[in-house]
Backbone as a chain_set.jsonl record, in Angstrom:
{"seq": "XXXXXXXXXXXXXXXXXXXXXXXXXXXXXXXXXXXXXXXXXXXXXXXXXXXXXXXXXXXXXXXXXXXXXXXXXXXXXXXXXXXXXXXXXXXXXXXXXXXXXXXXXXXXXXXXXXXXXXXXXXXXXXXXXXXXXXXXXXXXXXX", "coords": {"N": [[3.402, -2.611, 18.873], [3.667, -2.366, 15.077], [2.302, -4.519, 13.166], [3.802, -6.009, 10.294], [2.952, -6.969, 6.331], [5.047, -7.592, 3.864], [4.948, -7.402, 0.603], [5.58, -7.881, -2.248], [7.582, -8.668, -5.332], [10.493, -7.995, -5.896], [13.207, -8.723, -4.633], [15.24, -6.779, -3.766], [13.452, -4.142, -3.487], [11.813, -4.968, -1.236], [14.282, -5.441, 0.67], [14.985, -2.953, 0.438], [12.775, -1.999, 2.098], [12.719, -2.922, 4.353], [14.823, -1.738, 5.504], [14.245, 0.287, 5.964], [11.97, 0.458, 7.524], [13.099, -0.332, 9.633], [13.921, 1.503, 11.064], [12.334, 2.474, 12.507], [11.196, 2.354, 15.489], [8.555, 1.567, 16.407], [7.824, -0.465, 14.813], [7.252, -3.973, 13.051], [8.64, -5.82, 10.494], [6.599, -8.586, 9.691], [6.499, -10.508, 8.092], [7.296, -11.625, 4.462], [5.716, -11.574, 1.502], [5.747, -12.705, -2.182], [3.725, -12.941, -4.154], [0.397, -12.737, -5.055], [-1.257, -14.459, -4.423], [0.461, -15.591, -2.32], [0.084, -13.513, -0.148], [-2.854, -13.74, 0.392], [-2.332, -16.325, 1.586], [-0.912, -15.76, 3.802], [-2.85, -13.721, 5.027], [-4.776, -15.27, 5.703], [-3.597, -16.683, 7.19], [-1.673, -15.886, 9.747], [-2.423, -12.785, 12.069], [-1.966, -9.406, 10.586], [-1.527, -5.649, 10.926], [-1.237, -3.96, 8.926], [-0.641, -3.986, 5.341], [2.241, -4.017, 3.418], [1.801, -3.742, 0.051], [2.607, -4.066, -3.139], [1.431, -3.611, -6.655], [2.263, -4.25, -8.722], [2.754, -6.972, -9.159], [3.559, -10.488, -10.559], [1.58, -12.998, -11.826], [-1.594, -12.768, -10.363], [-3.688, -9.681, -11.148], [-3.059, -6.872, -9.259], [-4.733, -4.888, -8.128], [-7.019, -6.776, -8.328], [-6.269, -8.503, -6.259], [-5.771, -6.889, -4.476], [-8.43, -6.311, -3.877], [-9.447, -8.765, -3.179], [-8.265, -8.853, -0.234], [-9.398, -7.033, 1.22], [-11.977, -7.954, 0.654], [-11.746, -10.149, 1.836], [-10.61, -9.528, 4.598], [-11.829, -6.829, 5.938], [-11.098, -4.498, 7.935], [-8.408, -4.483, 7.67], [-5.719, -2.332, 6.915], [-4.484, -1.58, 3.655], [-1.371, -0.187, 2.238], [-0.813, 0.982, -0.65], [1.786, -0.122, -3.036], [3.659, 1.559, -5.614], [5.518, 1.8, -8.581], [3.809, 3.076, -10.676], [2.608, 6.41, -11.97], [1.038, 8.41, -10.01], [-1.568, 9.705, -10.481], [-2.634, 7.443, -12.382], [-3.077, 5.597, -11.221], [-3.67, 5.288, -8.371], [-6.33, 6.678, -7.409], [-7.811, 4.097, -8.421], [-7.125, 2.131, -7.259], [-7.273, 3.209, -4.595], [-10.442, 3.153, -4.379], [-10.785, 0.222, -4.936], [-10.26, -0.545, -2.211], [-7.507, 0.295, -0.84], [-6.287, 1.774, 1.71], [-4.06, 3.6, 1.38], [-2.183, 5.537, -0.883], [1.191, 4.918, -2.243], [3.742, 6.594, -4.15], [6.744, 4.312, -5.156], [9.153, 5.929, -5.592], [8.803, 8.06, -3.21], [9.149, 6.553, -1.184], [11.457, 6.363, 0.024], [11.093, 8.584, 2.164], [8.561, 9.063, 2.746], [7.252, 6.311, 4.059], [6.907, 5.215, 6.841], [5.398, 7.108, 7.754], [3.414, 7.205, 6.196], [2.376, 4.228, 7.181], [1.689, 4.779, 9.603], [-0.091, 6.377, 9.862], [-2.505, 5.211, 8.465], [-2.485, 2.926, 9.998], [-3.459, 4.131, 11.857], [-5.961, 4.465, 11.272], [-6.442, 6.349, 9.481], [-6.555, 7.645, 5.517], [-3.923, 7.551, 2.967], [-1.905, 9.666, 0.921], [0.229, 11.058, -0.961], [0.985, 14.541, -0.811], [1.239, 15.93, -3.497], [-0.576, 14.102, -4.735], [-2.944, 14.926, -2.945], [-3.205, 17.29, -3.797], [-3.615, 17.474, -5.885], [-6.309, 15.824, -7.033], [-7.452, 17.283, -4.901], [-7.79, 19.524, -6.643], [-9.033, 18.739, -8.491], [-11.624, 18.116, -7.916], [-12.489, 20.233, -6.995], [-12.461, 21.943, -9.491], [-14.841, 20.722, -10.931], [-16.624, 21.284, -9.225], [-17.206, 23.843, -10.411], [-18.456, 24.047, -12.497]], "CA": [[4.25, -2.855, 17.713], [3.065, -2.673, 14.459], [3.051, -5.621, 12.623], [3.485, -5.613, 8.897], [3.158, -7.956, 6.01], [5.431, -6.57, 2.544], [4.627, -7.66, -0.538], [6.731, -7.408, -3.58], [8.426, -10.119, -6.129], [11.599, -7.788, -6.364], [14.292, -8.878, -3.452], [15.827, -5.29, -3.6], [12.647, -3.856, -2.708], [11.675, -6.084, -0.087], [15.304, -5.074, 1.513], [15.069, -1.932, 0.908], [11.742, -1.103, 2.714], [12.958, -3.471, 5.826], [15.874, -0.872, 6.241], [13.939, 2.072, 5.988], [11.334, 0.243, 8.511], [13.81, -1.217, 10.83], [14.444, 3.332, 11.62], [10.879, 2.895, 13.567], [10.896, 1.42, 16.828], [7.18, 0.86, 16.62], [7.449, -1.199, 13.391], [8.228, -4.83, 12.496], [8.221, -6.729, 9.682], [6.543, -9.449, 10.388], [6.612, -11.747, 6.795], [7.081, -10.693, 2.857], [5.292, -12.243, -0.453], [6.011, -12.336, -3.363], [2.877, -12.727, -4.639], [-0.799, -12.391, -4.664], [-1.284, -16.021, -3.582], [0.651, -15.672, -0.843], [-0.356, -12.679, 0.391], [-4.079, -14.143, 0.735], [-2.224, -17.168, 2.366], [-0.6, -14.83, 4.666], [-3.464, -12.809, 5.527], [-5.498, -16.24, 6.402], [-2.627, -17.839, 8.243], [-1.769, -15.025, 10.799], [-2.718, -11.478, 11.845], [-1.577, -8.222, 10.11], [-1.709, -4.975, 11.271], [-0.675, -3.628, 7.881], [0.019, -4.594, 4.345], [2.393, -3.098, 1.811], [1.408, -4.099, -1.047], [2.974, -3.761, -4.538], [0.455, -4.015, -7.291], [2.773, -4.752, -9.83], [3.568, -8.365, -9.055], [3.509, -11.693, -11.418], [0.427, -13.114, -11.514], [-3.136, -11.629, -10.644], [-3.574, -8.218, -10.892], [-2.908, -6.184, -7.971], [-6.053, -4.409, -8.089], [-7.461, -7.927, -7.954], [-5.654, -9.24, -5.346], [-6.323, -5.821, -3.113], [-10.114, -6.346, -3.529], [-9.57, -10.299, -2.675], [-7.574, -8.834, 0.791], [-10.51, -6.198, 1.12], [-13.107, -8.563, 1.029], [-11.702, -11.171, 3.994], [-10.399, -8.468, 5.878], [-11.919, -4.801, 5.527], [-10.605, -3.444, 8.529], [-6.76, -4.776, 7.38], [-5.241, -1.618, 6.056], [-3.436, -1.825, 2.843], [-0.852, 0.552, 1.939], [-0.384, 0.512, -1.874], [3.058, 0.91, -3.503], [3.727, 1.031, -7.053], [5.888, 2.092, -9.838], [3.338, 3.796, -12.023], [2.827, 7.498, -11.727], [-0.301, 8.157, -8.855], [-2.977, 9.832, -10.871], [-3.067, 6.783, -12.904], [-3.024, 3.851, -9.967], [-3.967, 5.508, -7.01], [-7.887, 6.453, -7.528], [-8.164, 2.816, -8.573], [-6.526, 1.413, -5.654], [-8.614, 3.698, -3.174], [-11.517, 2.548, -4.96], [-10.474, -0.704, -4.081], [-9.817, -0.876, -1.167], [-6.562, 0.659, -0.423], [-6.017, 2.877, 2.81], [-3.645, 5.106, 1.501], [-1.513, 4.409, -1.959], [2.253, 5.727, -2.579], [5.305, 5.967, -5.779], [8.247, 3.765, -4.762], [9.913, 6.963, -5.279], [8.479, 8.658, -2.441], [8.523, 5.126, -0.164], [12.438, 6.489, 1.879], [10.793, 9.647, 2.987], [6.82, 9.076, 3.696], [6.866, 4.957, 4.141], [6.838, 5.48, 7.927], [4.648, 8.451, 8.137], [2.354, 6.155, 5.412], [1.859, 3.127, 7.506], [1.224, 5.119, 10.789], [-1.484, 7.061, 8.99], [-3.444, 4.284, 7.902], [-2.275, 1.964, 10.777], [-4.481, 4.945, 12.976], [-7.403, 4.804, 10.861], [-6.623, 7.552, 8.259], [-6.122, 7.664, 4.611], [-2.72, 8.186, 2.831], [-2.33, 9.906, -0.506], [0.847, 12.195, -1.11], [0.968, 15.927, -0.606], [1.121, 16.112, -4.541], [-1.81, 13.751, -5.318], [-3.559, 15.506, -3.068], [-3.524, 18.922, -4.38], [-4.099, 17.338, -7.362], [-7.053, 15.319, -6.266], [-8.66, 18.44, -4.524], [-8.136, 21.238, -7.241], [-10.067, 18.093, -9.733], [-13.009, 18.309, -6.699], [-13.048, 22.072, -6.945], [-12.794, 22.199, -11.042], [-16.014, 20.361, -10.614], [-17.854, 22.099, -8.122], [-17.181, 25.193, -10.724], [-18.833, 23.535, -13.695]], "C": [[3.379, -3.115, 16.49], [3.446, -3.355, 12.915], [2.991, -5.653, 10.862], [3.805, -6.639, 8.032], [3.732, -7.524, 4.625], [5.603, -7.749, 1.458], [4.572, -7.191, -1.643], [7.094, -8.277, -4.068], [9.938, -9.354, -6.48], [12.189, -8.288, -4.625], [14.299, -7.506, -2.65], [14.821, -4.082, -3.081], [12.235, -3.976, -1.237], [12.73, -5.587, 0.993], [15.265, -3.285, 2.13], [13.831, -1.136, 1.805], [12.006, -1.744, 4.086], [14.173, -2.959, 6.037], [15.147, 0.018, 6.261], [12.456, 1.893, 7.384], [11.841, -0.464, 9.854], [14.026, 0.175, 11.537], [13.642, 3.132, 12.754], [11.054, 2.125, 14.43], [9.438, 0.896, 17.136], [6.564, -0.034, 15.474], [7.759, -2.532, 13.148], [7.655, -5.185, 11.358], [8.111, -8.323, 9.813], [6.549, -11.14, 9.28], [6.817, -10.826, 5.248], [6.81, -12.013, 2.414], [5.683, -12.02, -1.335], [5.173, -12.214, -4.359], [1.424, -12.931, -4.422], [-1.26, -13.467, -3.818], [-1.094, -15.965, -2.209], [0.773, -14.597, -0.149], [-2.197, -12.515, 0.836], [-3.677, -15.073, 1.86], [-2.208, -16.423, 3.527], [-1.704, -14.477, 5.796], [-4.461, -13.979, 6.244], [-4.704, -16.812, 7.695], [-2.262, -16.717, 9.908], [-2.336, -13.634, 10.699], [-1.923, -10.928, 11.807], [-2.152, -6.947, 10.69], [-1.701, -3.97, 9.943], [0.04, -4.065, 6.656], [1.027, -3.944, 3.867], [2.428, -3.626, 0.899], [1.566, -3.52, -2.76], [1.985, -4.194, -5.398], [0.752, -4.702, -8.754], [3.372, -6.265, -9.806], [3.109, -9.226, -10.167], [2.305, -12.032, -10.907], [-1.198, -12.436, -11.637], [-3.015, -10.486, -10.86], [-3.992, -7.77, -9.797], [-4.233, -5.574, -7.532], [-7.198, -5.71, -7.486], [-7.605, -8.313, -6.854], [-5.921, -8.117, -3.822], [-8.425, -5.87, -2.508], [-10.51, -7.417, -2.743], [-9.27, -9.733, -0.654], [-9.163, -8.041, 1.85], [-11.579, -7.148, 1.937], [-12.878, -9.335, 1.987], [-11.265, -10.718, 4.92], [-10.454, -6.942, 5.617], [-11.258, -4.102, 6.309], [-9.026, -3.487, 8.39], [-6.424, -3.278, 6.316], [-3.998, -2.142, 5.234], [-2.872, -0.253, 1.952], [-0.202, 0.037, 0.199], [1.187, 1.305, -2.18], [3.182, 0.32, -4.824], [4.854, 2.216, -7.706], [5.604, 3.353, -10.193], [3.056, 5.36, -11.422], [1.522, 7.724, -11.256], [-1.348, 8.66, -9.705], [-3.247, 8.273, -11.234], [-3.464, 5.195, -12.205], [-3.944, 4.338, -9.142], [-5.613, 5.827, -6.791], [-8.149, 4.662, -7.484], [-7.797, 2.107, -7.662], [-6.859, 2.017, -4.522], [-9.972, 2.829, -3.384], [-11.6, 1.204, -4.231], [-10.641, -1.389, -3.043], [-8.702, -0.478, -0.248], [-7.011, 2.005, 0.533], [-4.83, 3.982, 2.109], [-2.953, 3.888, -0.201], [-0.105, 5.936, -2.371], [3.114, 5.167, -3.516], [5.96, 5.417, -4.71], [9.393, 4.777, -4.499], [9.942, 7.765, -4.076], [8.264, 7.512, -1.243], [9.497, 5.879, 0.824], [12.062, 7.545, 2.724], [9.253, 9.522, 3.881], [6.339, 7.812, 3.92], [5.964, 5.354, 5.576], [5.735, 5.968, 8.23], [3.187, 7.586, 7.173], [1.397, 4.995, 6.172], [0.954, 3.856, 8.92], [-0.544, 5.384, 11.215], [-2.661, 5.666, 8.578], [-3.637, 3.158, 8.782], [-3.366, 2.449, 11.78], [-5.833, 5.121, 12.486], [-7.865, 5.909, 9.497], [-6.406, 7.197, 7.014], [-4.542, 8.013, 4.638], [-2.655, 8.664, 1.122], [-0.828, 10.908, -0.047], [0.111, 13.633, -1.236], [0.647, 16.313, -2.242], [-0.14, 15.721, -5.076], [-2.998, 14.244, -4.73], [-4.038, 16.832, -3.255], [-4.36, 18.533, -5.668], [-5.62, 17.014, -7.458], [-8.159, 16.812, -5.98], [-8.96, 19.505, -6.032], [-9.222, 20.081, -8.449], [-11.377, 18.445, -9.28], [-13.552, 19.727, -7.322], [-13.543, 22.504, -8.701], [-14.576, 21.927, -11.113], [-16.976, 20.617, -9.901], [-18.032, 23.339, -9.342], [-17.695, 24.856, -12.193], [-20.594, 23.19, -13.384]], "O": [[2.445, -3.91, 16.601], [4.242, -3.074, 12.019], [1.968, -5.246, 10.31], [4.709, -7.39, 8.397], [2.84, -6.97, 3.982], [6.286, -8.769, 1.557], [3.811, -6.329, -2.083], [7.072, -9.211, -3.267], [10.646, -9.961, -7.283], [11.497, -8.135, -3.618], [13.783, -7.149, -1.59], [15.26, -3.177, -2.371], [12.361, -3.156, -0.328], [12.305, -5.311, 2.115], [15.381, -2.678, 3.195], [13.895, 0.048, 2.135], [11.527, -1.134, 5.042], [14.849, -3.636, 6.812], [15.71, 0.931, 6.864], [12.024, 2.85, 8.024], [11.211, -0.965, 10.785], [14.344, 0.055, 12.72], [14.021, 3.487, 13.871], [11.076, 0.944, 14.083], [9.184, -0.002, 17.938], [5.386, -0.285, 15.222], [8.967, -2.518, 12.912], [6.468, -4.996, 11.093], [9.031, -9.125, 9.973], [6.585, -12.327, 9.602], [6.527, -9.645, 5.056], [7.308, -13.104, 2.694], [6.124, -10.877, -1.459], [5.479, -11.587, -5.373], [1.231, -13.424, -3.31], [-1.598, -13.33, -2.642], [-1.86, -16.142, -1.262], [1.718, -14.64, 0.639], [-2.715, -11.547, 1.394], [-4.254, -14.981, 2.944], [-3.197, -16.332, 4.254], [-1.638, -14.751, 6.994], [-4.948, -13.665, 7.331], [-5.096, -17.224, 8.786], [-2.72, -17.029, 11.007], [-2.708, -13.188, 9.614], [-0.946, -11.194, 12.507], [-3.338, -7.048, 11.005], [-2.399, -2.981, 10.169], [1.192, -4.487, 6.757], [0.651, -2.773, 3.834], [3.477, -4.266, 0.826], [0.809, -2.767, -3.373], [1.485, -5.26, -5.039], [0.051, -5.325, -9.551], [4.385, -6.586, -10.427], [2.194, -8.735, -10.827], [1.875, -11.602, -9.837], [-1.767, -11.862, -12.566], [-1.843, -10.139, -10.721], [-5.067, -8.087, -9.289], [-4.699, -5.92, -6.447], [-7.959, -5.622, -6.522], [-8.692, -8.517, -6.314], [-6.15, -8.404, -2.647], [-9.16, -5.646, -1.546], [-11.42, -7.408, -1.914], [-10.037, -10.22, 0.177], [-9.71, -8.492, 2.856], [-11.923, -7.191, 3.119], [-13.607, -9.36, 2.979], [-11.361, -11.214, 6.043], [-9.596, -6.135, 5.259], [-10.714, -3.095, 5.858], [-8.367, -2.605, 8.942], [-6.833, -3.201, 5.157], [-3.001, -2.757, 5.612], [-3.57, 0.522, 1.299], [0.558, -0.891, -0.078], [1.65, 2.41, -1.897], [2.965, -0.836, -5.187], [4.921, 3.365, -7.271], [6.311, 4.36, -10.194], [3.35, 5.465, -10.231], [0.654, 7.278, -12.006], [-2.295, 7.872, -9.684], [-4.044, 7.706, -10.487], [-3.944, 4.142, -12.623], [-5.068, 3.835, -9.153], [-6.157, 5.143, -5.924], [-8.655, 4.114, -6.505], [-8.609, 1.238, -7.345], [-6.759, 1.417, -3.451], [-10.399, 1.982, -2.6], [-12.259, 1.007, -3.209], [-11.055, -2.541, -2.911], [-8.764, -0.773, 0.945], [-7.774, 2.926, 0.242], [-4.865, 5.168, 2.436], [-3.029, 2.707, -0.542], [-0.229, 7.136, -2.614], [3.333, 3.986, -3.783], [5.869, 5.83, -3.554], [10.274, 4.694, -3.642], [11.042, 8.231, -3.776], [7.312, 7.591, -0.466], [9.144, 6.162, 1.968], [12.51, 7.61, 3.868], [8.938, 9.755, 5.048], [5.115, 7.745, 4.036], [4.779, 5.687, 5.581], [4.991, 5.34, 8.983], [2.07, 7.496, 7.683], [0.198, 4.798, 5.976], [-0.198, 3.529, 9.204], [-1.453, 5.056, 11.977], [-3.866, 5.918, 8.594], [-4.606, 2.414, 8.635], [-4.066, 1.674, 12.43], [-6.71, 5.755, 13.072], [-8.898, 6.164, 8.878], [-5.888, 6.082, 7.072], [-3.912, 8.485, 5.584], [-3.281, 8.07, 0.244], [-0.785, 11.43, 1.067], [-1.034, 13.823, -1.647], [-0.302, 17.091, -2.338], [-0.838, 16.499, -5.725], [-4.042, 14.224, -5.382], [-5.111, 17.316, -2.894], [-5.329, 19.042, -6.231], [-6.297, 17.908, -7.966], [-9.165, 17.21, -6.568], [-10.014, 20.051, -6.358], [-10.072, 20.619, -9.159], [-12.2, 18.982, -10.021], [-14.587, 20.099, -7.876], [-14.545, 23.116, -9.07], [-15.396, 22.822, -11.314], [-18.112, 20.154, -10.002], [-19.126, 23.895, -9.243], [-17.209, 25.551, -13.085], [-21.294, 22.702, -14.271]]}, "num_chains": 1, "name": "protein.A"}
């Protein structure tokens, strides 16, 4: 079972990703934060198998707060979720530290398929960011 810790300051979030992870039989949720604080507490107080981690919360900055998670637990994958539109987050939140990083928009279809991925050791990046992503690679090889 894999255990997960979601971290968000909206409610409606929060709900809505523990219906769309209650589908998986190999998933629980095992606590939510609301913020960076206590998503360090968290991560000291019991073990995680998996974060999700909103970057947009009150408080530190997410980026921050992923490097803080990073540094006392590297092998803790954290699945970023945000808002903002992925070129502009998602490098910076690999960078980071983040195992894979997805829009909110794209959370009811590839959450699942997100955590698994990163829960097994892999990256996660949308199908979009990474086309995008590669054809930047390739521009650059051709320069």
């Amino acid at each position: 079972m894999i255990k997960i810790l979601i971290a968000d300051d909206h409610p409606v979030v929060r709900e809505g990703l523990k219906q769309i992870l209650a589908r998986a039989s190999d998933m629980t949720v095992g606590g939510e934060a609301l913020n960076g604080q206590e998503v360090l507490e968290k991560i000291a107080a019991e073990e995680w198998d998996v974060i999700v981690l909103d970057i947009g919360m009150p408080g530190r900055d997410g980026l921050e707060v992923l490097k803080d998670i990073h540094r006392e637990q590297p092998d803790l994958p954290v699945l970023v979720l945000s808002m903002y539109p992925e070129e502009q987050v998602a490098i910076r939140a690999l960078k980071a530290g983040a195992a894979g990083y997805m829009n909110k928009e794209t959370a009811p279809k590839e959450l699942v398929n997100a955590i698994k991925k990163i829960y097994n050791g892999g990256k996660y990046v949308s199908p979009a960011l990474a086309e995008k992503l590669a054809s930047q690679l390739d521009s650059h090889t051709h320069n």
